[in-house]
Short mmCIF file of C-alpha atoms and ligand atoms in Angstrom, two decimals:
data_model
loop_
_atom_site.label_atom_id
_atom_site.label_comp_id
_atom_site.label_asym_id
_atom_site.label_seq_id
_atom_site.Cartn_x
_atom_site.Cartn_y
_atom_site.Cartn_z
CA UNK F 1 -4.39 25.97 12.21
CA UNK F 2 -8.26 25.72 11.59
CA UNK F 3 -9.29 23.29 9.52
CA UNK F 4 -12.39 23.07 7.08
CA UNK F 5 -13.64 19.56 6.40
CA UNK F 6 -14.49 18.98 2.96
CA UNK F 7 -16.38 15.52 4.22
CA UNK F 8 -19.44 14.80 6.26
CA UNK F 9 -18.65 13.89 10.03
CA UNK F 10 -21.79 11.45 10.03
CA UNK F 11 -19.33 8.75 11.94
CA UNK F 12 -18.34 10.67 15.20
CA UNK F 13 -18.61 7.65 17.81
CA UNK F 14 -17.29 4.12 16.87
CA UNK F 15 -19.16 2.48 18.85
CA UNK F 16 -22.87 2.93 17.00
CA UNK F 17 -20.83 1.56 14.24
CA UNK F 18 -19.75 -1.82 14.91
CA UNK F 19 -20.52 -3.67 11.46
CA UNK F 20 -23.08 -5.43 10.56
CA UNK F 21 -21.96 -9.42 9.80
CA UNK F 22 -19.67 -9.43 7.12
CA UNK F 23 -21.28 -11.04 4.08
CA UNK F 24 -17.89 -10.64 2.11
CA UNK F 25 -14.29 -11.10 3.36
CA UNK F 26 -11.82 -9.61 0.88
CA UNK F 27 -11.78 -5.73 2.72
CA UNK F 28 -10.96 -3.30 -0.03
CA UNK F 29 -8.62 -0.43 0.79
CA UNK F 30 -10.30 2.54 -0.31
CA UNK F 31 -9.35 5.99 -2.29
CA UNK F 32 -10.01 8.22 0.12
CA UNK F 33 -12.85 8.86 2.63
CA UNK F 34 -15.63 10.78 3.35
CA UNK F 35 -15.58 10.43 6.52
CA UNK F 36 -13.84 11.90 9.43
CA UNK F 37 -12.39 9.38 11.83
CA UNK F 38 -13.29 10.26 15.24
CA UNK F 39 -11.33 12.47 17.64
CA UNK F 40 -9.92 11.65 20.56
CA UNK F 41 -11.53 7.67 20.72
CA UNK F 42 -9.70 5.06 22.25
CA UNK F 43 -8.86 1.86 20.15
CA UNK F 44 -10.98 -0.39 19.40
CA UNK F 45 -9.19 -3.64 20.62
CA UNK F 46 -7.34 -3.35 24.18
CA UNK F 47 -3.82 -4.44 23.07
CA UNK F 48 -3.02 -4.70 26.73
CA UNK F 49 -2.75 -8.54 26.60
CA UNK F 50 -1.84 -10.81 23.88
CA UNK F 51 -4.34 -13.73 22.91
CA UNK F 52 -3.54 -16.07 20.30
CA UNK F 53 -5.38 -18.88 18.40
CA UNK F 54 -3.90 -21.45 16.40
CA UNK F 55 -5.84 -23.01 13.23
CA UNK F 56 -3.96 -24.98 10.31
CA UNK F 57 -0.04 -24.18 11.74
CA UNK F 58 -1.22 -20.28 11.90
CA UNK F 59 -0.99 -18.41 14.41
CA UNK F 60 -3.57 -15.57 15.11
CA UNK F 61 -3.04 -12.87 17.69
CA UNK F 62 -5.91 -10.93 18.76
CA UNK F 63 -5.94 -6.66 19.31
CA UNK F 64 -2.28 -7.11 19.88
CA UNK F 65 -0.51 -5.81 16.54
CA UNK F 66 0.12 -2.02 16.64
CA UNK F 67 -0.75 -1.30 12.35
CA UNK F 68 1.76 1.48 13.00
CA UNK F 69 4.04 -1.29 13.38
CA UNK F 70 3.53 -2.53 9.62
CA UNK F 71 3.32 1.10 7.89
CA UNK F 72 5.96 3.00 6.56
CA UNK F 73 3.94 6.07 7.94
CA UNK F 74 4.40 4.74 11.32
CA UNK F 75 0.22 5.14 11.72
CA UNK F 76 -2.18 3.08 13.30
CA UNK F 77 -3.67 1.28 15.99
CA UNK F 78 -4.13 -2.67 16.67
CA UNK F 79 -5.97 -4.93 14.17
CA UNK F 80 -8.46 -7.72 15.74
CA UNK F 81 -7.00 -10.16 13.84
CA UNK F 82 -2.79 -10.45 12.75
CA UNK F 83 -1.18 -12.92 10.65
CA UNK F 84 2.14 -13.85 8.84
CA UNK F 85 1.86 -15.86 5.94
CA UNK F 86 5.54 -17.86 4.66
CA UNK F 87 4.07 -19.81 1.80
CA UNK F 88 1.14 -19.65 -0.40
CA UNK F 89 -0.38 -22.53 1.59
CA UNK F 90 -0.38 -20.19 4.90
CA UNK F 91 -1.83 -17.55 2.84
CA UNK F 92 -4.65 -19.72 1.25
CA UNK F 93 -5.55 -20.99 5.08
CA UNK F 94 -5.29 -17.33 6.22
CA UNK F 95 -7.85 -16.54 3.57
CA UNK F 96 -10.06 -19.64 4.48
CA UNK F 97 -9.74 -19.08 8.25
CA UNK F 98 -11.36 -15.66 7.69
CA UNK F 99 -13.98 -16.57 5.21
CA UNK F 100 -14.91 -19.40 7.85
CA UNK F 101 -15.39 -16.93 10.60
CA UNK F 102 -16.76 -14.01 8.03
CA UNK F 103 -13.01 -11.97 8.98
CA UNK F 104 -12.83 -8.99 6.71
CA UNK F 105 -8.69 -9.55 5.91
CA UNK F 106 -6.32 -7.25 3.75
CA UNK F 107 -3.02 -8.91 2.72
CA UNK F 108 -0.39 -6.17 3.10
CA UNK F 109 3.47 -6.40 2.34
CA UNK F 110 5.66 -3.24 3.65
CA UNK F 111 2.83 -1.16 4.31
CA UNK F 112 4.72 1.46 1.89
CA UNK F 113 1.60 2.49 0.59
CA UNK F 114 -1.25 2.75 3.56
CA UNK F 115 -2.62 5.12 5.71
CA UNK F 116 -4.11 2.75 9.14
CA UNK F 117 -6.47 4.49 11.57
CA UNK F 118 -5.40 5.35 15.12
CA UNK F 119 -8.64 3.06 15.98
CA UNK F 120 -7.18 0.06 14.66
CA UNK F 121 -8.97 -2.24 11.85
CA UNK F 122 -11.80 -4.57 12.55
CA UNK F 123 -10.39 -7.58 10.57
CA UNK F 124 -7.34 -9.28 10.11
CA UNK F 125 -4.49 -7.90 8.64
CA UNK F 126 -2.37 -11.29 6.68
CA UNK F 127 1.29 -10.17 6.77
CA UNK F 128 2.72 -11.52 3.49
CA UNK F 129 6.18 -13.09 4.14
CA UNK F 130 5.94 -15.35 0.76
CA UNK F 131 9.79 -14.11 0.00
CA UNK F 132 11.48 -16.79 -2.00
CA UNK F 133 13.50 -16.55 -5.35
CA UNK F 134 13.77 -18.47 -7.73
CA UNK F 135 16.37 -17.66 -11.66
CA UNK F 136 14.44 -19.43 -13.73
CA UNK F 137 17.17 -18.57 -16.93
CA UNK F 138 19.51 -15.88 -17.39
CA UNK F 139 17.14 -12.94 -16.36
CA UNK F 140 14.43 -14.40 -15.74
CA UNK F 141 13.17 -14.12 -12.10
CA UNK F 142 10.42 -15.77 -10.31
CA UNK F 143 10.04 -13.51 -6.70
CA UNK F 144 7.54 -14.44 -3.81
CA UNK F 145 5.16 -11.32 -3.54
CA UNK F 146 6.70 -10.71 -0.23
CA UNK F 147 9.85 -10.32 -1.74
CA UNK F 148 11.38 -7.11 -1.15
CA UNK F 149 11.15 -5.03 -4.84
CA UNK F 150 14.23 -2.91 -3.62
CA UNK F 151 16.13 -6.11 -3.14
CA UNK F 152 15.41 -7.36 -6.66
CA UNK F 153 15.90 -4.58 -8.12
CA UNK F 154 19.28 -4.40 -6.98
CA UNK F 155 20.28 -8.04 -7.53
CA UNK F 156 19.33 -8.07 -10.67
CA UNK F 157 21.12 -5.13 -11.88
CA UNK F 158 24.07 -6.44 -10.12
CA UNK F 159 23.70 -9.42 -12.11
CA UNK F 160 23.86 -7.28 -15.67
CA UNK F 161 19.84 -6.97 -16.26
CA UNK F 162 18.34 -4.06 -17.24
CA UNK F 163 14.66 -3.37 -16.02
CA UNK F 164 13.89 -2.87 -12.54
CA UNK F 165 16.65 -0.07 -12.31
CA UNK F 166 13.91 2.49 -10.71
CA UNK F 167 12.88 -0.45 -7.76
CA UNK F 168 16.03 0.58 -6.06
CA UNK F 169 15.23 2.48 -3.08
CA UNK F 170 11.40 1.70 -3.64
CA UNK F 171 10.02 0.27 -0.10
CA UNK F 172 7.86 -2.27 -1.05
CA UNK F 173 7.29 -5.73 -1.94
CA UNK F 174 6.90 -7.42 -5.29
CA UNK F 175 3.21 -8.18 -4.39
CA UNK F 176 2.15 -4.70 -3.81
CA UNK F 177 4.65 -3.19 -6.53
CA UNK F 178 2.42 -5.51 -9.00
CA UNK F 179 -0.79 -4.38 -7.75
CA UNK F 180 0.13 -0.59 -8.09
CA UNK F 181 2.35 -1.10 -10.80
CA UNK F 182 5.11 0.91 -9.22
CA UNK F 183 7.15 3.10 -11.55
CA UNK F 184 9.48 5.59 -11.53
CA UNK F 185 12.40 7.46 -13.88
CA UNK F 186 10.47 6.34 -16.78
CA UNK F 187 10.34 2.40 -15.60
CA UNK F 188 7.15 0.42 -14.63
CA UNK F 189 6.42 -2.53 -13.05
CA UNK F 190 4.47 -3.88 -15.69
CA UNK F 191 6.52 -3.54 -18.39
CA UNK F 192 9.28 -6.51 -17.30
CA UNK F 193 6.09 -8.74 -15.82
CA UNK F 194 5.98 -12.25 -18.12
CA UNK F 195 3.17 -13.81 -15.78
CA UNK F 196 1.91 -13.77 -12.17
CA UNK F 197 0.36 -16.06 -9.92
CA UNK F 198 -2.22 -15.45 -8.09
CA UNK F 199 -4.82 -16.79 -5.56
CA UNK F 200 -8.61 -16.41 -5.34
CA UNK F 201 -11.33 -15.56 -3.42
CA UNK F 202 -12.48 -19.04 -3.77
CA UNK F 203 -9.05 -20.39 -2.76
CA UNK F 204 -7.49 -21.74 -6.39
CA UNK F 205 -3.97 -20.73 -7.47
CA UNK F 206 -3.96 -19.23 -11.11
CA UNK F 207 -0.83 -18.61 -13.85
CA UNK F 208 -1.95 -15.44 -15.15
CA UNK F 209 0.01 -14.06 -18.47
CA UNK F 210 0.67 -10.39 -18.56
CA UNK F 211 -0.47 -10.26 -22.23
CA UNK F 212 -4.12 -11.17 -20.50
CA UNK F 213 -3.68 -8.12 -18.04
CA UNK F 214 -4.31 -4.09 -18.27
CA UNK F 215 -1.45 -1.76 -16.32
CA UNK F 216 -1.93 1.72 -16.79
CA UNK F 217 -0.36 4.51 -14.34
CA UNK F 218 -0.79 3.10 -11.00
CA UNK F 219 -3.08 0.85 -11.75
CA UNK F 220 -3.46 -2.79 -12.58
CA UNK F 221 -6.34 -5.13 -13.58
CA UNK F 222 -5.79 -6.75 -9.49
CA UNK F 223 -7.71 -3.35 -8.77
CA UNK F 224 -10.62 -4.23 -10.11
CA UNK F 225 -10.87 -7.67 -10.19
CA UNK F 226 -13.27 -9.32 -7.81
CA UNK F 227 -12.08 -12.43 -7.13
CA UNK F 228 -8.37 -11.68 -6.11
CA UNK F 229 -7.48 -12.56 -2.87
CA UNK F 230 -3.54 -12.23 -3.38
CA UNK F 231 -0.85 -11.86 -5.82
CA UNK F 232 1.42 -15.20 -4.52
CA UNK F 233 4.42 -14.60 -6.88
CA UNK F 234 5.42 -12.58 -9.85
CA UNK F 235 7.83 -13.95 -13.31
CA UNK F 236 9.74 -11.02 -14.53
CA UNK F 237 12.00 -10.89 -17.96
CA UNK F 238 14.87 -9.04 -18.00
CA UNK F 239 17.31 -8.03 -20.61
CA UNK F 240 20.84 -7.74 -20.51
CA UNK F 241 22.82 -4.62 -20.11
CA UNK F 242 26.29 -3.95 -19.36
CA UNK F 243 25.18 0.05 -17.81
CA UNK F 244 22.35 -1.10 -15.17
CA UNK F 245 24.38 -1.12 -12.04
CA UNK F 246 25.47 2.03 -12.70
CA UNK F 247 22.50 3.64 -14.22
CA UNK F 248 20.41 2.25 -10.99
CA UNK F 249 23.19 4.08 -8.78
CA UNK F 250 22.48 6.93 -10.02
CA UNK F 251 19.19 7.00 -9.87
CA UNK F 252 19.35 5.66 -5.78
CA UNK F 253 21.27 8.75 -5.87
CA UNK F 254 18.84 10.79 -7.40
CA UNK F 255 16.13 9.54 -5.23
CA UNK F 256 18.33 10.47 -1.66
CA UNK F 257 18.64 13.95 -3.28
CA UNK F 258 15.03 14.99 -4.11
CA UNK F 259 13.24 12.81 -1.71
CA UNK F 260 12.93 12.69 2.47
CA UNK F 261 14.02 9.26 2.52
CA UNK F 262 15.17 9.13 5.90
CA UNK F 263 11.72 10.07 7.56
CA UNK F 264 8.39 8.59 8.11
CA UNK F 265 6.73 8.76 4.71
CA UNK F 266 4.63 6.61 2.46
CA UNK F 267 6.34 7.72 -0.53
CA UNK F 268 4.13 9.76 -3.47
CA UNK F 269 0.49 10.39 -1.69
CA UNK F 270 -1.03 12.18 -4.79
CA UNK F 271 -0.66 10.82 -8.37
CA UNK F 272 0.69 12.89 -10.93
CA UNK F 273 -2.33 14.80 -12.66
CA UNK F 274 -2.94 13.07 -16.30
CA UNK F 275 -2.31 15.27 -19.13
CA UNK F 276 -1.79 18.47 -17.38
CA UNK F 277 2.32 18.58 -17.74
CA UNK F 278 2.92 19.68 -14.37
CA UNK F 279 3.06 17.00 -11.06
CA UNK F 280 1.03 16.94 -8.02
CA UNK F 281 4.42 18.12 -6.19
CA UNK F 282 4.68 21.10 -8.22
CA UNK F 283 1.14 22.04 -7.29
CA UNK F 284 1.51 21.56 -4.23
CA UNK F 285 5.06 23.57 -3.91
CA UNK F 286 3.90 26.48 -5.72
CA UNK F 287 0.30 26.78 -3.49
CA UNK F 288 3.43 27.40 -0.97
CA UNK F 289 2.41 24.44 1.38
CA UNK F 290 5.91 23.44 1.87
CA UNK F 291 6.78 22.72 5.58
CA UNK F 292 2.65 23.10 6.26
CA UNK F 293 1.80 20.77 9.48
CA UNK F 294 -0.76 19.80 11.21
CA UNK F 295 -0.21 18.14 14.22
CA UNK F 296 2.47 15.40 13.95
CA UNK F 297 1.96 15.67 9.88
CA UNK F 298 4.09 18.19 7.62
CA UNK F 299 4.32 18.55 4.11
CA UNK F 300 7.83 17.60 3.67
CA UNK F 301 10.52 20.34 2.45
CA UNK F 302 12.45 18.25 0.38
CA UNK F 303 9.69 17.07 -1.99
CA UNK F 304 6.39 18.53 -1.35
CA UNK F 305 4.18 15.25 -2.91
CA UNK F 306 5.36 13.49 0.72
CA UNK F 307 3.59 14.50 3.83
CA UNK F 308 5.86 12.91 6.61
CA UNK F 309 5.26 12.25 10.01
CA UNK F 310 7.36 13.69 12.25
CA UNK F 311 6.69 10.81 14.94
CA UNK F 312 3.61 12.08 16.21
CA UNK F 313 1.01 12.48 13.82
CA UNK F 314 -2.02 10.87 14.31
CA UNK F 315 -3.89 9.22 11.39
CA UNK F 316 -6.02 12.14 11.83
CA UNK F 317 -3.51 14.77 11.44
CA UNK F 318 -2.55 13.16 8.37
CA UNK F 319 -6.50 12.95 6.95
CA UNK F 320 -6.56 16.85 7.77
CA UNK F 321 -3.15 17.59 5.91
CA UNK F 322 -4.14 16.06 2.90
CA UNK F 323 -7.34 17.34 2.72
CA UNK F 324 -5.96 20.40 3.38
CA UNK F 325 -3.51 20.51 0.51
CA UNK F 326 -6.51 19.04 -1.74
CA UNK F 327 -8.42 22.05 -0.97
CA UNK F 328 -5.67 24.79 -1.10
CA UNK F 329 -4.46 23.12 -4.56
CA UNK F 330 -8.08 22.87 -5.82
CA UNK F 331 -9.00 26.64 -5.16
CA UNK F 332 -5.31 27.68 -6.17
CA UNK F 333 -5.24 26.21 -9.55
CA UNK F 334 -8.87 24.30 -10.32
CA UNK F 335 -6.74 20.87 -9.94
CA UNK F 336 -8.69 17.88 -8.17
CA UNK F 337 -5.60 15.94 -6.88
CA UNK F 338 -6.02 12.63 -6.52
CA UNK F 339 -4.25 10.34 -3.63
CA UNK F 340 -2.27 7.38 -4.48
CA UNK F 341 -1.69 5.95 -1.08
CA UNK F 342 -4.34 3.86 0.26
CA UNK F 343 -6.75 4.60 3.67
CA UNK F 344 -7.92 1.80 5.76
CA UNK F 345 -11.20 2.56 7.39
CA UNK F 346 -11.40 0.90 10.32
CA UNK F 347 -14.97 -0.48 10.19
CA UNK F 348 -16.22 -0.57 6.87
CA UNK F 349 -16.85 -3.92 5.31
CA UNK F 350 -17.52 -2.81 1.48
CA UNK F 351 -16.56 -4.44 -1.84
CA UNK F 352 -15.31 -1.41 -3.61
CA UNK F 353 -14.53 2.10 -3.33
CA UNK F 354 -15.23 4.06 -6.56
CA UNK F 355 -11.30 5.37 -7.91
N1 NDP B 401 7.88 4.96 -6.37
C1 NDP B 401 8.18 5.07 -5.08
O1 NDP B 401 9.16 5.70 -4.72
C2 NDP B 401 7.31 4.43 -4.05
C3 NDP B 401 6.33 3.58 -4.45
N2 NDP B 401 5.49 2.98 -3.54
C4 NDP B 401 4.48 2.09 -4.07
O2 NDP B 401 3.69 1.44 -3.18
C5 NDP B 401 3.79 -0.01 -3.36
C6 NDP B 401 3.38 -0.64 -2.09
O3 NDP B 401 4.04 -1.91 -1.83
P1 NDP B 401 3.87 -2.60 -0.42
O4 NDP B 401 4.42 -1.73 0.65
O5 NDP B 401 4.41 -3.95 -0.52
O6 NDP B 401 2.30 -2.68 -0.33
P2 NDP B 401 1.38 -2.25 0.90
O7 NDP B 401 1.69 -3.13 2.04
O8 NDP B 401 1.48 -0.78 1.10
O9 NDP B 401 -0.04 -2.61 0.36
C7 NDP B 401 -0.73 -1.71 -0.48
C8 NDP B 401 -1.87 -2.44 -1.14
O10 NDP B 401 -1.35 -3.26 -2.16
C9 NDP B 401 -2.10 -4.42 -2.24
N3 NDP B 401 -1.21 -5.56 -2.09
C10 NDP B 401 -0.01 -5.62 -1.42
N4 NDP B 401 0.51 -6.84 -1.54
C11 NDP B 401 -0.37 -7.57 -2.27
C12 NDP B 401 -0.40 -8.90 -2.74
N5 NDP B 401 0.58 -9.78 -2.48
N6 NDP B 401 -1.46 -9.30 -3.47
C13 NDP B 401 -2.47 -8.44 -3.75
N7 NDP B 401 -2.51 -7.18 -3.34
C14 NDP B 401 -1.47 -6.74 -2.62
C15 NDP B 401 -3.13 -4.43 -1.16
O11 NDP B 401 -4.37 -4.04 -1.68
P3 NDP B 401 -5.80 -4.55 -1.07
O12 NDP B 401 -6.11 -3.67 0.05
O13 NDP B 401 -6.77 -4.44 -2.16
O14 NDP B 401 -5.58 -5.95 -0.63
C16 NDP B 401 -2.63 -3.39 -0.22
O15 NDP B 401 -3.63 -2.70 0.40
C17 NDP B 401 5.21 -0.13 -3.80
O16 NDP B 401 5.59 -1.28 -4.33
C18 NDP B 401 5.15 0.99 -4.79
O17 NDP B 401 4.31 0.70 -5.84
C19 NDP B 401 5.61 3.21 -2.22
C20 NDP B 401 6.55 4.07 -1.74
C21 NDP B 401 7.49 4.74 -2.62
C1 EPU B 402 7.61 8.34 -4.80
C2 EPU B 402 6.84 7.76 -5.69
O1 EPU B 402 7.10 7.80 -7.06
C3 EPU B 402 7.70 8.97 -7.64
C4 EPU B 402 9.03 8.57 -8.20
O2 EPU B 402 9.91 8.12 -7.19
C5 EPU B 402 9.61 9.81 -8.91
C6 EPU B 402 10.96 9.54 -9.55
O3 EPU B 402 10.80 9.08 -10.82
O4 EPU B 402 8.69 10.21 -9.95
C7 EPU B 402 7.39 10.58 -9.49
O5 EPU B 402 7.45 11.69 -8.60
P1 EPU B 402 7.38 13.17 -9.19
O6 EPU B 402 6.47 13.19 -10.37
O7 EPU B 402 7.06 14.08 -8.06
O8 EPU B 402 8.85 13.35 -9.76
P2 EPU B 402 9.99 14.40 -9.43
O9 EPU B 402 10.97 14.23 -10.52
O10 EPU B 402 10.45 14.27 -8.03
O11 EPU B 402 9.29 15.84 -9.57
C8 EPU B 402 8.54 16.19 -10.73
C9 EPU B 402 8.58 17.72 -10.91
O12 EPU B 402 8.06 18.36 -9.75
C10 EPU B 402 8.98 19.36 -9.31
N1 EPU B 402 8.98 19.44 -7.84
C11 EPU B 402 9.26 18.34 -7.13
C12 EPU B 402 9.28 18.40 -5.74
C13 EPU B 402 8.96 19.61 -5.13
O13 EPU B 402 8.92 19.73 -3.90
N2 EPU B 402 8.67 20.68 -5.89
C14 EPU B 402 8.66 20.63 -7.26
O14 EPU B 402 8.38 21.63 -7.92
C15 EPU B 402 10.34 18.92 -9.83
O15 EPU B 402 11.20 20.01 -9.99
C16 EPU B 402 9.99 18.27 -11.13
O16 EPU B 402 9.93 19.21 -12.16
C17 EPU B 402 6.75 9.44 -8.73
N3 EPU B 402 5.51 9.88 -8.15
C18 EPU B 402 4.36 9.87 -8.82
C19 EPU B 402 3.16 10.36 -8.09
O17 EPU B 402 4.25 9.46 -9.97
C20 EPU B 402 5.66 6.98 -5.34
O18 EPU B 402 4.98 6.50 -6.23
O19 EPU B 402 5.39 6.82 -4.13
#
């Protein structure tokens, strides 16, 4: 299939590219790019042998950690830097380590929600393990933000708590289902949050309340604020209900019938469109790109709003498809979709990418 790319190609060889010394170290994940990554480059790091260094009880290894390897998607090359964080502690000497050295760093839980580049990332990539739990009262539950969201959505509806019904089958952490306020069947993240802590660019821990924070669709104050290094843990408040087990059942149900769950996916890439009444899937189905591939990438044919790779796309392939079904859906129906999941460039050093 020829494609047409809607972005400039001004980045065709990596290596003119290196970056310039990082002058900030939080790496934003951006929207989506405008540029094309280039075709048919090697990695960046040799993974061939593993090098580690040790700093604080950490342990870094160097070009060695496949990002396809920490992505749902099952995309993306090695990362110069790789660490897994247990406690807040290791997470705030993570952070330090790479503001000492000028590291660019992203702190990433399942991956459920990333696209990596087959060139790898220029930074470190901070695996966040932080997975304790702690039943503060009846229905109140304090969760690591490495705790799997699936798993407490479950155990607490096993426990008679109503709330995090829709988390069930949802493959990421508490962390990242904070920071993109995760929702689904009518249920959102934000709205069982009492208060999450957090720590900062600077390295201090902070109690935020969520009566001090902004959620909307997908989106949380964390997005925007400047100083956030990680969410650490999350305090959620439940009520009680004799019907959540079984309401949640269904709903896992639900979820297995209407969505490719068994493949390579990173759930939802396009939000819904605000205000129009009809979803990005539905746009996409009716512009008849069901089963559409490119390369190892297809748009799936049990729910057209997950492109899934089939074991061999390459991040590229999956850049084309969704451009492609951005630009069939725009000149279809006059609709800008907009992507949910997150792209990693593998170079760029940048503070923000305009939503
Ligand atoms: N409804 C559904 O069926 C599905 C929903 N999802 C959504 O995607 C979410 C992704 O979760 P997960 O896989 O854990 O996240 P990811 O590992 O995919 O990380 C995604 C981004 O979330 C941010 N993030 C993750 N953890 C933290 C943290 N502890 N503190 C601050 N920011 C963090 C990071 O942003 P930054 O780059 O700025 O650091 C990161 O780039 C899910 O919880 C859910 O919301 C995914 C699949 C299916
Ligand atoms: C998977 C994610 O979240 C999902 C969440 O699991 C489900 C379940 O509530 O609701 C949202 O999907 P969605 O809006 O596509 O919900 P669905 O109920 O599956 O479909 C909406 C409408 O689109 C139609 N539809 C769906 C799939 C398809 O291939 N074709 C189609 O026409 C359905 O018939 C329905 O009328 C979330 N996605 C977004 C972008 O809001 C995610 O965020 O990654």
């Amino acid at each position: 299939m020829e494609i047409n790319f809607p972005f400039s190609t001004s980045r065709q060889n990596p290596s003119l590219m290196l970056p310039t010394p990082p002058t900030l170290t939080k790496m934003a994940s951006m929207a989506f790019p405008v540029v094309q990554s280039p075709r048919n480059s090697t990695p960046i790091f040799s993974s061939n042998k593993e090098q580690t260094q040790n700093w604080n009880a950490l342990k870094f290894v160097r070009g060695k950690k496949l990002l396809k390897d920490l992505s749902t998607w099952g995309i993306g090359g090695p990362c110069n830097y790789f660490v897994q964080v247990f406690h807040q502690t290791h997470l705030l000497s993570a952070i330090r380590y790479c503001r000492e050295f000028s590291i660019p760093y992203v702190v990433i839980g399942k991956g459920s929600n990333c696209l990596f580049d087959d060139l790898g990332f220029d930074g470190c990539v901070i695996l966040n393990q932080i997975d304790f739990l702690e039943r503060m009262e009846p229905g109140v539950y304090r969760a690591g933000s490495g705790f799997r969201f699936n798993h407490l959505g479950s155990l607490s509806c096993n426990e008679g708590f109503t709330g995090l019904e829709f988390a069930a089958g949802i493959p990421g952490t508490v962390g990242g289902a904070t920071y993109m306020n995760a929702g689904a069947n009518g249920q959102e993240t934000a709205n069982v949050i009492e208060s999450i802590d957090i720590v900062t660019t600077e390295g201090n821990f902070r109690t935020l309340n969520r009566i001090d924070l902004t959620f909307g669709y997908r989106s949380s104050s964390f997005q925007d604020m400047d100083n956030l290094a990680a969410i650490v843990a999350v305090t959620f408040r439940l009520e009680h209900s004799g019907s959540a087990k079984k309401r949640q059942q269904e709903l896992l149900k639900r979820r297995r019938a209407t969505q490719p769950v068994n493949e390579r996916s990173a759930g939802s890439v396009f939000r819904n469109p605000v205000n129009l009444g009809v979803s990005a899937a539905e746009l996409i189905d009716k512009a008849g790109l069901k089963g559409c591939s490119i390369g190892g990438a297809m748009v799936s044919n049990i729910h057209a709003n997950f492109l899934v790779n089939n074991g061999a796309s390459t991040s590229q392939d999956m850049l084309n498809l969704i451009a492609l079904v951005k630009d069939k859906v725009h000149s279809k129906f006059g609709v800008e979709l907009e992507e949910e999941v997150l792209y990693f460039h593998p170079y760029w050093n940048y503070a923000k990418w305009e939503r």
